[in-house]
Amino acid sequence: MDFTVNKLIVLYLLSEIKLPLTLSQLTQIILEKGYTDYFSIQQYLNQLFESQLIEKHKENNSSYFCISESGKQTLDFFVSRIPCSIRSEIDDFIYANWRSLKNELDITAQYIPNKKYEYIVYCKITENDISLIELNINVTTKHQAAQLCDKWKNNASDLYRDILHLMAL
């Protein structure tokens, strides 16, 4: 496939999913489907961003990508260049995975080094763009920080419920 079609595939994915996607989500989806290689997808994203066809937002050390208005217009004009089979594959993928991708956006956890031997873990749950809870935890090892992130991502709903219960709400 040529590079123009691959760029259109990225635009189509961002247009149809109707969610901002992280760099890792975008890369994983495109690579899983075998549309292009890792280095090419990075190049396409940079070119689409420089051309203002996609937008990039940074939040807590993560970049989120979404299609811009000019990206939508460009896609409308050139969507027929994407083979129907690929559009159908992307549509099927979105249908099967939309909820899990949305949940990844709603539940976030990451850590950053603070001082020597200190890491701050940022945990957050949002619903409809409203923050339900934000929790910052200071730990002493990178291993602890990574474990907290994993536990938050895997148990956020239960942890949130338990916190509310402990606070007698």
XYZ file of C-alpha atoms in Angstrom:
169
model
C 0.000 0.000 0.000
C 1.228 3.494 -0.689
C 1.873 6.076 1.980
C -1.149 8.204 1.012
C -3.537 5.306 1.594
C -1.878 4.576 4.942
C -2.352 8.190 6.020
C -5.988 7.977 4.961
C -6.340 4.783 7.033
C -5.133 6.689 10.112
C -7.607 9.488 9.377
C -10.406 6.977 8.828
C -9.647 5.186 12.107
C -9.606 8.450 14.087
C -12.760 9.649 12.356
C -14.771 6.500 12.934
C -13.678 5.713 16.481
C -14.744 9.161 17.671
C -12.311 8.992 20.605
C -8.863 10.429 21.053
C -6.343 7.586 20.892
C -2.935 7.403 22.523
C 0.161 6.888 20.437
C 0.439 3.324 21.708
C -3.216 2.557 20.914
C -2.909 3.936 17.392
C 0.349 2.119 16.768
C -0.982 -1.152 18.148
C -4.145 -1.062 16.019
C -2.301 -0.223 12.799
C 0.468 -2.781 13.423
C -1.987 -5.544 14.433
C -3.790 -5.114 11.156
C -0.490 -5.151 9.248
C -1.175 -1.960 7.325
C 2.347 -0.614 7.780
C 5.439 -0.856 9.986
C 6.257 0.962 13.237
C 8.585 3.572 11.765
C 6.206 4.439 8.945
C 3.282 4.976 11.306
C 5.409 7.398 13.335
C 6.294 9.262 10.144
C 2.640 9.349 9.005
C 1.483 10.722 12.347
C 4.109 13.466 12.251
C 3.172 14.411 8.688
C -0.560 14.394 9.466
C 0.078 16.574 12.525
C 2.295 19.020 10.612
C -0.397 19.228 7.908
C -2.970 19.938 10.647
C -5.063 16.931 9.597
C -4.839 15.498 13.109
C -4.518 17.147 16.502
C -2.289 16.048 19.345
C -3.022 16.764 22.991
C -0.666 15.988 25.869
C -1.971 14.898 29.236
C 0.117 13.343 32.011
C 3.018 12.314 29.766
C 0.706 10.765 27.144
C -0.109 12.096 23.701
C -3.669 11.743 22.446
C -4.544 12.024 18.769
C -7.836 12.962 17.135
C -8.847 14.025 13.653
C -9.125 17.763 12.966
C -11.846 19.477 10.951
C -9.537 19.769 7.948
C -8.670 16.086 8.417
C -12.377 15.221 8.228
C -12.771 17.281 5.067
C -9.733 15.641 3.484
C -10.997 12.193 4.442
C -14.463 12.938 2.996
C -12.842 13.864 -0.290
C -10.437 10.879 -0.506
C -12.152 8.089 1.495
C -12.813 6.128 -1.703
C -9.045 5.575 -2.044
C -9.144 3.301 1.011
C -10.105 -0.205 -0.129
C -13.592 -1.222 1.041
C -12.159 -4.322 2.707
C -9.871 -2.199 4.899
C -12.680 0.193 5.831
C -14.789 -2.810 6.749
C -11.932 -4.297 8.854
C -11.545 -1.017 10.727
C -15.310 -0.739 11.271
C -15.402 -4.311 12.636
C -12.423 -3.597 14.899
C -14.061 -0.458 16.287
C -17.325 -2.294 16.905
C -15.535 -5.099 18.768
C -13.100 -2.941 20.749
C -14.702 0.461 21.274
C -15.692 -0.130 24.902
C -12.239 -1.341 25.957
C -10.557 1.584 24.179
C -12.988 3.970 25.870
C -12.265 2.367 29.253
C -8.548 2.896 28.707
C -9.263 6.591 28.380
C -11.540 6.677 31.407
C -9.112 4.921 33.753
C -5.558 6.214 33.757
C -2.544 5.550 35.915
C 1.035 6.610 35.377
C 4.062 7.531 37.386
C 6.898 10.005 37.158
C 10.120 10.302 39.131
C 9.900 13.057 41.718
C 13.221 13.020 43.531
C 15.915 10.451 43.978
C 14.172 7.329 45.321
C 10.708 8.867 44.929
C 7.993 8.351 42.358
C 4.567 9.935 42.220
C 1.786 7.728 40.898
C -1.140 9.598 39.306
C -4.418 7.639 39.246
C -7.619 8.954 37.747
C -11.137 7.898 36.771
C -13.216 10.098 34.493
C -16.736 9.681 33.246
C -18.102 11.801 30.411
C -15.100 14.131 30.736
C -15.799 14.685 34.452
C -13.172 13.600 36.943
C -14.659 11.193 39.497
C -11.454 10.706 41.451
C -7.822 11.715 41.195
C -5.325 10.111 43.496
C -1.613 10.931 43.765
C 0.553 8.510 45.709
C 4.216 8.938 46.598
C 6.246 5.683 46.622
C 9.940 4.907 46.977
C 10.637 2.489 44.111
C 9.893 2.314 40.420
C 8.663 -1.249 40.962
C 6.074 -0.070 43.515
C 4.978 2.688 41.148
C 4.513 0.245 38.268
C 2.587 -2.163 40.505
C 0.258 0.596 41.693
C -0.421 1.638 38.103
C -1.256 -1.944 37.115
C -3.506 -2.471 40.139
C -5.331 0.809 39.494
C -5.902 0.024 35.827
C -7.167 -3.474 36.626
C -9.266 -2.646 39.724
C -10.173 1.027 39.491
C -13.930 0.546 39.791
C -13.607 -1.635 42.906
C -11.012 0.673 44.445
C -13.208 3.711 43.818
C -16.182 1.956 45.396
C -14.058 0.924 48.413
C -12.749 4.463 48.883
C -16.296 5.817 48.854
C -17.346 3.124 51.337
C -14.411 3.883 53.661
C -15.337 7.540 53.594
C -18.929 6.565 54.480
C -20.570 7.974 51.359
